[in-house]
Amino acid sequence: QVQLVESGGGLVQPGGSLRLSCAASGSIFSSALMGWYRQAPGKERESVAVITSGRLTNYADSAKGRFTISRDDAKNMVYLQMNSLKPEDTAVYYCSAYYLTKQYWGQGTQVTVSS
């Protein structure tokens, strides 16, 4: 069983920064594909960034150049550094782990970008 707990969301002004954290439990963490997704009101959940066990990363076009995903396998943590935030980044952000055809989700953390 894998449990994921996100933290670090909040209210930030346009142009500001936030760092999201995801604490994972379970022995599969170091082998799992980890990712951050987001869902804005009235929209489908979308991938923001993913990172493999080998530290390969992939970003949505909207995140490239502004967001950075990283992981610390020793601490079972995944991070999303978000810079130059825009109002359209407002959403609930979810941490995800994918391992052996199963995908696990956290409960989400709200990010609101507004002046």
PDB file of N, CA, C and O in Angstrom, residues 56-107:
ATOM      1  N   LEU A  56      14.905  10.908 -14.823  1.00  0.00           N
ATOM      2  CA  LEU A  56      14.479  11.533 -16.061  1.00  0.00           C
ATOM      3  C   LEU A  56      13.188  12.297 -15.799  1.00  0.00           C
ATOM      4  O   LEU A  56      12.315  11.806 -15.073  1.00  0.00           O
ATOM      5  N   THR A  57      13.055  13.467 -16.398  1.00  0.00           N
ATOM      6  CA  THR A  57      11.889  14.304 -16.136  1.00  0.00           C
ATOM      7  C   THR A  57      11.169  14.656 -17.432  1.00  0.00           C
ATOM      8  O   THR A  57      11.747  14.646 -18.521  1.00  0.00           O
ATOM      9  N   ASN A  58       9.885  14.952 -17.280  1.00  0.00           N
ATOM     10  CA  ASN A  58       9.079  15.409 -18.402  1.00  0.00           C
ATOM     11  C   ASN A  58       8.070  16.413 -17.878  1.00  0.00           C
ATOM     12  O   ASN A  58       7.483  16.205 -16.800  1.00  0.00           O
ATOM     13  N   TYR A  59       7.878  17.485 -18.642  1.00  0.00           N
ATOM     14  CA  TYR A  59       7.005  18.563 -18.186  1.00  0.00           C
ATOM     15  C   TYR A  59       5.926  18.866 -19.216  1.00  0.00           C
ATOM     16  O   TYR A  59       6.152  18.773 -20.431  1.00  0.00           O
ATOM     17  N   ALA A  60       4.786  19.292 -18.734  1.00  0.00           N
ATOM     18  CA  ALA A  60       3.776  19.846 -19.614  1.00  0.00           C
ATOM     19  C   ALA A  60       4.321  21.141 -20.191  1.00  0.00           C
ATOM     20  O   ALA A  60       5.146  21.823 -19.575  1.00  0.00           O
ATOM     21  N   ASP A  61       3.852  21.478 -21.389  1.00  0.00           N
ATOM     22  CA  ASP A  61       4.331  22.712 -22.015  1.00  0.00           C
ATOM     23  C   ASP A  61       4.103  23.918 -21.111  1.00  0.00           C
ATOM     24  O   ASP A  61       4.932  24.837 -21.067  1.00  0.00           O
ATOM     25  N   SER A  62       3.007  23.916 -20.392  1.00  0.00           N
ATOM     26  CA  SER A  62       2.675  25.048 -19.528  1.00  0.00           C
ATOM     27  C   SER A  62       3.633  25.180 -18.351  1.00  0.00           C
ATOM     28  O   SER A  62       3.699  26.241 -17.721  1.00  0.00           O
ATOM     29  N   ALA A  63       4.354  24.102 -18.034  1.00  0.00           N
ATOM     30  CA  ALA A  63       5.252  24.093 -16.877  1.00  0.00           C
ATOM     31  C   ALA A  63       6.722  24.274 -17.249  1.00  0.00           C
ATOM     32  O   ALA A  63       7.541  24.618 -16.391  1.00  0.00           O
ATOM     33  N   LYS A  64       7.039  24.049 -18.491  1.00  0.00           N
ATOM     34  CA  LYS A  64       8.444  24.114 -18.911  1.00  0.00           C
ATOM     35  C   LYS A  64       9.046  25.496 -18.660  1.00  0.00           C
ATOM     36  O   LYS A  64       8.438  26.510 -18.978  1.00  0.00           O
ATOM     37  N   GLY A  65      10.233  25.476 -18.056  1.00  0.00           N
ATOM     38  CA  GLY A  65      10.932  26.729 -17.789  1.00  0.00           C
ATOM     39  C   GLY A  65      10.512  27.418 -16.511  1.00  0.00           C
ATOM     40  O   GLY A  65      11.169  28.372 -16.079  1.00  0.00           O
ATOM     41  N   ARG A  66       9.410  26.958 -15.911  1.00  0.00           N
ATOM     42  CA  ARG A  66       8.932  27.592 -14.676  1.00  0.00           C
ATOM     43  C   ARG A  66       8.905  26.624 -13.488  1.00  0.00           C
ATOM     44  O   ARG A  66       9.115  27.045 -12.348  1.00  0.00           O
ATOM     45  N   PHE A  67       8.595  25.361 -13.754  1.00  0.00           N
ATOM     46  CA  PHE A  67       8.462  24.363 -12.686  1.00  0.00           C
ATOM     47  C   PHE A  67       9.628  23.380 -12.746  1.00  0.00           C
ATOM     48  O   PHE A  67      10.139  23.071 -13.826  1.00  0.00           O
ATOM     49  N   THR A  68      10.007  22.863 -11.585  1.00  0.00           N
ATOM     50  CA  THR A  68      11.040  21.841 -11.505  1.00  0.00           C
ATOM     51  C   THR A  68      10.601  20.741 -10.554  1.00  0.00           C
ATOM     52  O   THR A  68      10.268  21.018  -9.393  1.00  0.00           O
ATOM     53  N   ILE A  69      10.592  19.518 -11.050  1.00  0.00           N
ATOM     54  CA  ILE A  69      10.261  18.365 -10.218  1.00  0.00           C
ATOM     55  C   ILE A  69      11.559  17.703  -9.765  1.00  0.00           C
ATOM     56  O   ILE A  69      12.539  17.638 -10.516  1.00  0.00           O
ATOM     57  N   SER A  70      11.557  17.227  -8.533  1.00  0.00           N
ATOM     58  CA  SER A  70      12.734  16.536  -8.008  1.00  0.00           C
ATOM     59  C   SER A  70      12.275  15.490  -6.998  1.00  0.00           C
ATOM     60  O   SER A  70      11.126  15.517  -6.539  1.00  0.00           O
ATOM     61  N   ARG A  71      13.172  14.582  -6.683  1.00  0.00           N
ATOM     62  CA  ARG A  71      12.827  13.538  -5.712  1.00  0.00           C
ATOM     63  C   ARG A  71      14.022  13.245  -4.827  1.00  0.00           C
ATOM     64  O   ARG A  71      15.171  13.369  -5.257  1.00  0.00           O
ATOM     65  N   ASP A  72      13.733  12.842  -3.611  1.00  0.00           N
ATOM     66  CA  ASP A  72      14.753  12.436  -2.649  1.00  0.00           C
ATOM     67  C   ASP A  72      14.355  11.044  -2.162  1.00  0.00           C
ATOM     68  O   ASP A  72      13.492  10.915  -1.288  1.00  0.00           O
ATOM     69  N   ASP A  73      14.958  10.032  -2.744  1.00  0.00           N
ATOM     70  CA  ASP A  73      14.573   8.666  -2.420  1.00  0.00           C
ATOM     71  C   ASP A  73      14.923   8.296  -0.977  1.00  0.00           C
ATOM     72  O   ASP A  73      14.275   7.443  -0.372  1.00  0.00           O
ATOM     73  N   ALA A  74      15.945   8.909  -0.432  1.00  0.00           N
ATOM     74  CA  ALA A  74      16.330   8.611   0.953  1.00  0.00           C
ATOM     75  C   ALA A  74      15.255   9.060   1.932  1.00  0.00           C
ATOM     76  O   ALA A  74      15.086   8.476   3.008  1.00  0.00           O
ATOM     77  N   LYS A  75      14.510  10.100   1.543  1.00  0.00           N
ATOM     78  CA  LYS A  75      13.456  10.641   2.408  1.00  0.00           C
ATOM     79  C   LYS A  75      12.059  10.276   1.921  1.00  0.00           C
ATOM     80  O   LYS A  75      11.068  10.678   2.539  1.00  0.00           O
ATOM     81  N   ASN A  76      11.967   9.553   0.805  1.00  0.00           N
ATOM     82  CA  ASN A  76      10.658   9.247   0.199  1.00  0.00           C
ATOM     83  C   ASN A  76       9.849  10.524  -0.065  1.00  0.00           C
ATOM     84  O   ASN A  76       8.673  10.617   0.275  1.00  0.00           O
ATOM     85  N   MET A  77      10.511  11.488  -0.680  1.00  0.00           N
ATOM     86  CA  MET A  77       9.878  12.782  -0.931  1.00  0.00           C
ATOM     87  C   MET A  77       9.966  13.150  -2.412  1.00  0.00           C
ATOM     88  O   MET A  77      10.961  12.841  -3.086  1.00  0.00           O
ATOM     89  N   VAL A  78       8.945  13.820  -2.878  1.00  0.00           N
ATOM     90  CA  VAL A  78       8.939  14.402  -4.214  1.00  0.00           C
ATOM     91  C   VAL A  78       8.560  15.868  -4.066  1.00  0.00           C
ATOM     92  O   VAL A  78       7.702  16.216  -3.236  1.00  0.00           O
ATOM     93  N   TYR A  79       9.187  16.705  -4.866  1.00  0.00           N
ATOM     94  CA  TYR A  79       8.972  18.144  -4.750  1.00  0.00           C
ATOM     95  C   TYR A  79       8.586  18.720  -6.113  1.00  0.00           C
ATOM     96  O   TYR A  79       8.951  18.198  -7.167  1.00  0.00           O
ATOM     97  N   LEU A  80       7.868  19.826  -6.060  1.00  0.00           N
ATOM     98  CA  LEU A  80       7.587  20.607  -7.258  1.00  0.00           C
ATOM     99  C   LEU A  80       7.850  22.063  -6.923  1.00  0.00           C
ATOM    100  O   LEU A  80       7.094  22.677  -6.172  1.00  0.00           O
ATOM    101  N   GLN A  81       8.938  22.581  -7.455  1.00  0.00           N
ATOM    102  CA  GLN A  81       9.256  24.000  -7.306  1.00  0.00           C
ATOM    103  C   GLN A  81       8.567  24.754  -8.432  1.00  0.00           C
ATOM    104  O   GLN A  81       8.795  24.466  -9.606  1.00  0.00           O
ATOM    105  N   MET A  82       7.729  25.703  -8.059  1.00  0.00           N
ATOM    106  CA  MET A  82       6.954  26.456  -9.038  1.00  0.00           C
ATOM    107  C   MET A  82       7.326  27.924  -8.941  1.00  0.00           C
ATOM    108  O   MET A  82       7.154  28.549  -7.887  1.00  0.00           O
ATOM    109  N   ASN A  83       7.851  28.458 -10.032  1.00  0.00           N
ATOM    110  CA  ASN A  83       8.248  29.860 -10.100  1.00  0.00           C
ATOM    111  C   ASN A  83       7.408  30.588 -11.150  1.00  0.00           C
ATOM    112  O   ASN A  83       6.771  29.965 -11.998  1.00  0.00           O
ATOM    113  N   SER A  84       7.444  31.892 -11.097  1.00  0.00           N
ATOM    114  CA  SER A  84       6.714  32.729 -12.067  1.00  0.00           C
ATOM    115  C   SER A  84       5.272  32.275 -12.208  1.00  0.00           C
ATOM    116  O   SER A  84       4.768  32.093 -13.322  1.00  0.00           O
ATOM    117  N   LEU A  85       4.626  32.089 -11.093  1.00  0.00           N
ATOM    118  CA  LEU A  85       3.262  31.558 -11.114  1.00  0.00           C
ATOM    119  C   LEU A  85       2.288  32.520 -11.763  1.00  0.00           C
ATOM    120  O   LEU A  85       2.419  33.757 -11.650  1.00  0.00           O
ATOM    121  N   LYS A  86       1.311  31.942 -12.448  1.00  0.00           N
ATOM    122  CA  LYS A  86       0.297  32.693 -13.167  1.00  0.00           C
ATOM    123  C   LYS A  86      -1.083  32.342 -12.623  1.00  0.00           C
ATOM    124  O   LYS A  86      -1.269  31.250 -12.062  1.00  0.00           O
ATOM    125  N   PRO A  87      -2.057  33.216 -12.797  1.00  0.00           N
ATOM    126  CA  PRO A  87      -3.422  32.884 -12.341  1.00  0.00           C
ATOM    127  C   PRO A  87      -3.929  31.565 -12.918  1.00  0.00           C
ATOM    128  O   PRO A  87      -4.670  30.840 -12.235  1.00  0.00           O
ATOM    129  N   GLU A  88      -3.532  31.237 -14.130  1.00  0.00           N
ATOM    130  CA  GLU A  88      -3.989  29.984 -14.738  1.00  0.00           C
ATOM    131  C   GLU A  88      -3.347  28.746 -14.125  1.00  0.00           C
ATOM    132  O   GLU A  88      -3.719  27.616 -14.468  1.00  0.00           O
ATOM    133  N   ASP A  89      -2.393  28.930 -13.224  1.00  0.00           N
ATOM    134  CA  ASP A  89      -1.835  27.802 -12.481  1.00  0.00           C
ATOM    135  C   ASP A  89      -2.710  27.422 -11.287  1.00  0.00           C
ATOM    136  O   ASP A  89      -2.442  26.423 -10.609  1.00  0.00           O
ATOM    137  N   THR A  90      -3.723  28.204 -11.017  1.00  0.00           N
ATOM    138  CA  THR A  90      -4.624  27.915  -9.903  1.00  0.00           C
ATOM    139  C   THR A  90      -5.319  26.578 -10.111  1.00  0.00           C
ATOM    140  O   THR A  90      -5.939  26.342 -11.154  1.00  0.00           O
ATOM    141  N   ALA A  91      -5.175  25.698  -9.126  1.00  0.00           N
ATOM    142  CA  ALA A  91      -5.736  24.352  -9.235  1.00  0.00           C
ATOM    143  C   ALA A  91      -5.440  23.594  -7.946  1.00  0.00           C
ATOM    144  O   ALA A  91      -4.681  24.065  -7.099  1.00  0.00           O
ATOM    145  N   VAL A  92      -6.053  22.436  -7.835  1.00  0.00           N
ATOM    146  CA  VAL A  92      -5.644  21.481  -6.809  1.00  0.00           C
ATOM    147  C   VAL A  92      -4.531  20.631  -7.413  1.00  0.00           C
ATOM    148  O   VAL A  92      -4.698  20.078  -8.507  1.00  0.00           O
ATOM    149  N   TYR A  93      -3.434  20.543  -6.714  1.00  0.00           N
ATOM    150  CA  TYR A  93      -2.269  19.794  -7.195  1.00  0.00           C
ATOM    151  C   TYR A  93      -2.185  18.467  -6.459  1.00  0.00           C
ATOM    152  O   TYR A  93      -2.250  18.419  -5.227  1.00  0.00           O
ATOM    153  N   TYR A  94      -2.033  17.404  -7.239  1.00  0.00           N
ATOM    154  CA  TYR A  94      -1.997  16.051  -6.704  1.00  0.00           C
ATOM    155  C   TYR A  94      -0.647  15.391  -6.970  1.00  0.00           C
ATOM    156  O   TYR A  94      -0.096  15.497  -8.075  1.00  0.00           O
ATOM    157  N   CYS A  95      -0.166  14.701  -5.979  1.00  0.00           N
ATOM    158  CA  CYS A  95       1.015  13.865  -6.135  1.00  0.00           C
ATOM    159  C   CYS A  95       0.565  12.469  -6.555  1.00  0.00           C
ATOM    160  O   CYS A  95      -0.493  11.991  -6.106  1.00  0.00           O
ATOM    161  N   SER A  96       1.343  11.841  -7.412  1.00  0.00           N
ATOM    162  CA  SER A  96       0.976  10.517  -7.912  1.00  0.00           C
ATOM    163  C   SER A  96       2.200   9.616  -7.960  1.00  0.00           C
ATOM    164  O   SER A  96       3.310  10.060  -8.248  1.00  0.00           O
ATOM    165  N   ALA A  97       1.953   8.347  -7.684  1.00  0.00           N
ATOM    166  CA  ALA A  97       2.982   7.320  -7.826  1.00  0.00           C
ATOM    167  C   ALA A  97       2.434   6.232  -8.744  1.00  0.00           C
ATOM    168  O   ALA A  97       1.295   5.802  -8.584  1.00  0.00           O
ATOM    169  N   TYR A  98       3.253   5.810  -9.696  1.00  0.00           N
ATOM    170  CA  TYR A  98       2.844   4.756 -10.628  1.00  0.00           C
ATOM    171  C   TYR A  98       3.851   3.622 -10.542  1.00  0.00           C
ATOM    172  O   TYR A  98       5.060   3.825 -10.745  1.00  0.00           O
ATOM    173  N   TYR A  99       3.336   2.430 -10.244  1.00  0.00           N
ATOM    174  CA  TYR A  99       4.225   1.276 -10.079  1.00  0.00           C
ATOM    175  C   TYR A  99       3.476   0.004 -10.412  1.00  0.00           C
ATOM    176  O   TYR A  99       2.389  -0.229  -9.880  1.00  0.00           O
ATOM    177  N   LEU A 100       4.031  -0.779 -11.306  1.00  0.00           N
ATOM    178  CA  LEU A 100       3.457  -2.074 -11.699  1.00  0.00           C
ATOM    179  C   LEU A 100       1.972  -1.956 -12.013  1.00  0.00           C
ATOM    180  O   LEU A 100       1.137  -2.663 -11.446  1.00  0.00           O
ATOM    181  N   THR A 101       1.644  -1.065 -12.923  1.00  0.00           N
ATOM    182  CA  THR A 101       0.292  -0.847 -13.476  1.00  0.00           C
ATOM    183  C   THR A 101      -0.684  -0.222 -12.486  1.00  0.00           C
ATOM    184  O   THR A 101      -1.853  -0.039 -12.817  1.00  0.00           O
ATOM    185  N   LYS A 102      -0.237   0.097 -11.291  1.00  0.00           N
ATOM    186  CA  LYS A 102      -1.132   0.743 -10.333  1.00  0.00           C
ATOM    187  C   LYS A 102      -0.722   2.204 -10.146  1.00  0.00           C
ATOM    188  O   LYS A 102       0.463   2.517 -10.062  1.00  0.00           O
ATOM    189  N   GLN A 103      -1.721   3.060 -10.067  1.00  0.00           N
ATOM    190  CA  GLN A 103      -1.467   4.475  -9.835  1.00  0.00           C
ATOM    191  C   GLN A 103      -2.104   4.887  -8.521  1.00  0.00           C
ATOM    192  O   GLN A 103      -3.278   4.591  -8.262  1.00  0.00           O
ATOM    193  N   TYR A 104      -1.318   5.556  -7.727  1.00  0.00           N
ATOM    194  CA  TYR A 104      -1.746   5.994  -6.411  1.00  0.00           C
ATOM    195  C   TYR A 104      -1.800   7.520  -6.393  1.00  0.00           C
ATOM    196  O   TYR A 104      -1.006   8.188  -7.051  1.00  0.00           O
ATOM    197  N   TRP A 105      -2.730   8.053  -5.589  1.00  0.00           N
ATOM    198  CA  TRP A 105      -2.940   9.503  -5.528  1.00  0.00           C
ATOM    199  C   TRP A 105      -2.939   9.995  -4.095  1.00  0.00           C
ATOM    200  O   TRP A 105      -3.414   9.306  -3.187  1.00  0.00           O
ATOM    201  N   GLY A 106      -2.455  11.226  -3.934  1.00  0.00           N
ATOM    202  CA  GLY A 106      -2.616  11.908  -2.672  1.00  0.00           C
ATOM    203  C   GLY A 106      -3.959  12.620  -2.630  1.00  0.00           C
ATOM    204  O   GLY A 106      -4.745  12.542  -3.576  1.00  0.00           O
ATOM    205  N   GLN A 107      -4.190  13.342  -1.552  1.00  0.00           N
ATOM    206  CA  GLN A 107      -5.486  14.011  -1.373  1.00  0.00           C
ATOM    207  C   GLN A 107      -5.524  15.375  -2.039  1.00  0.00           C
ATOM    208  O   GLN A 107      -6.588  15.961  -2.196  1.00  0.00           O
TER     209      GLN A 107
END
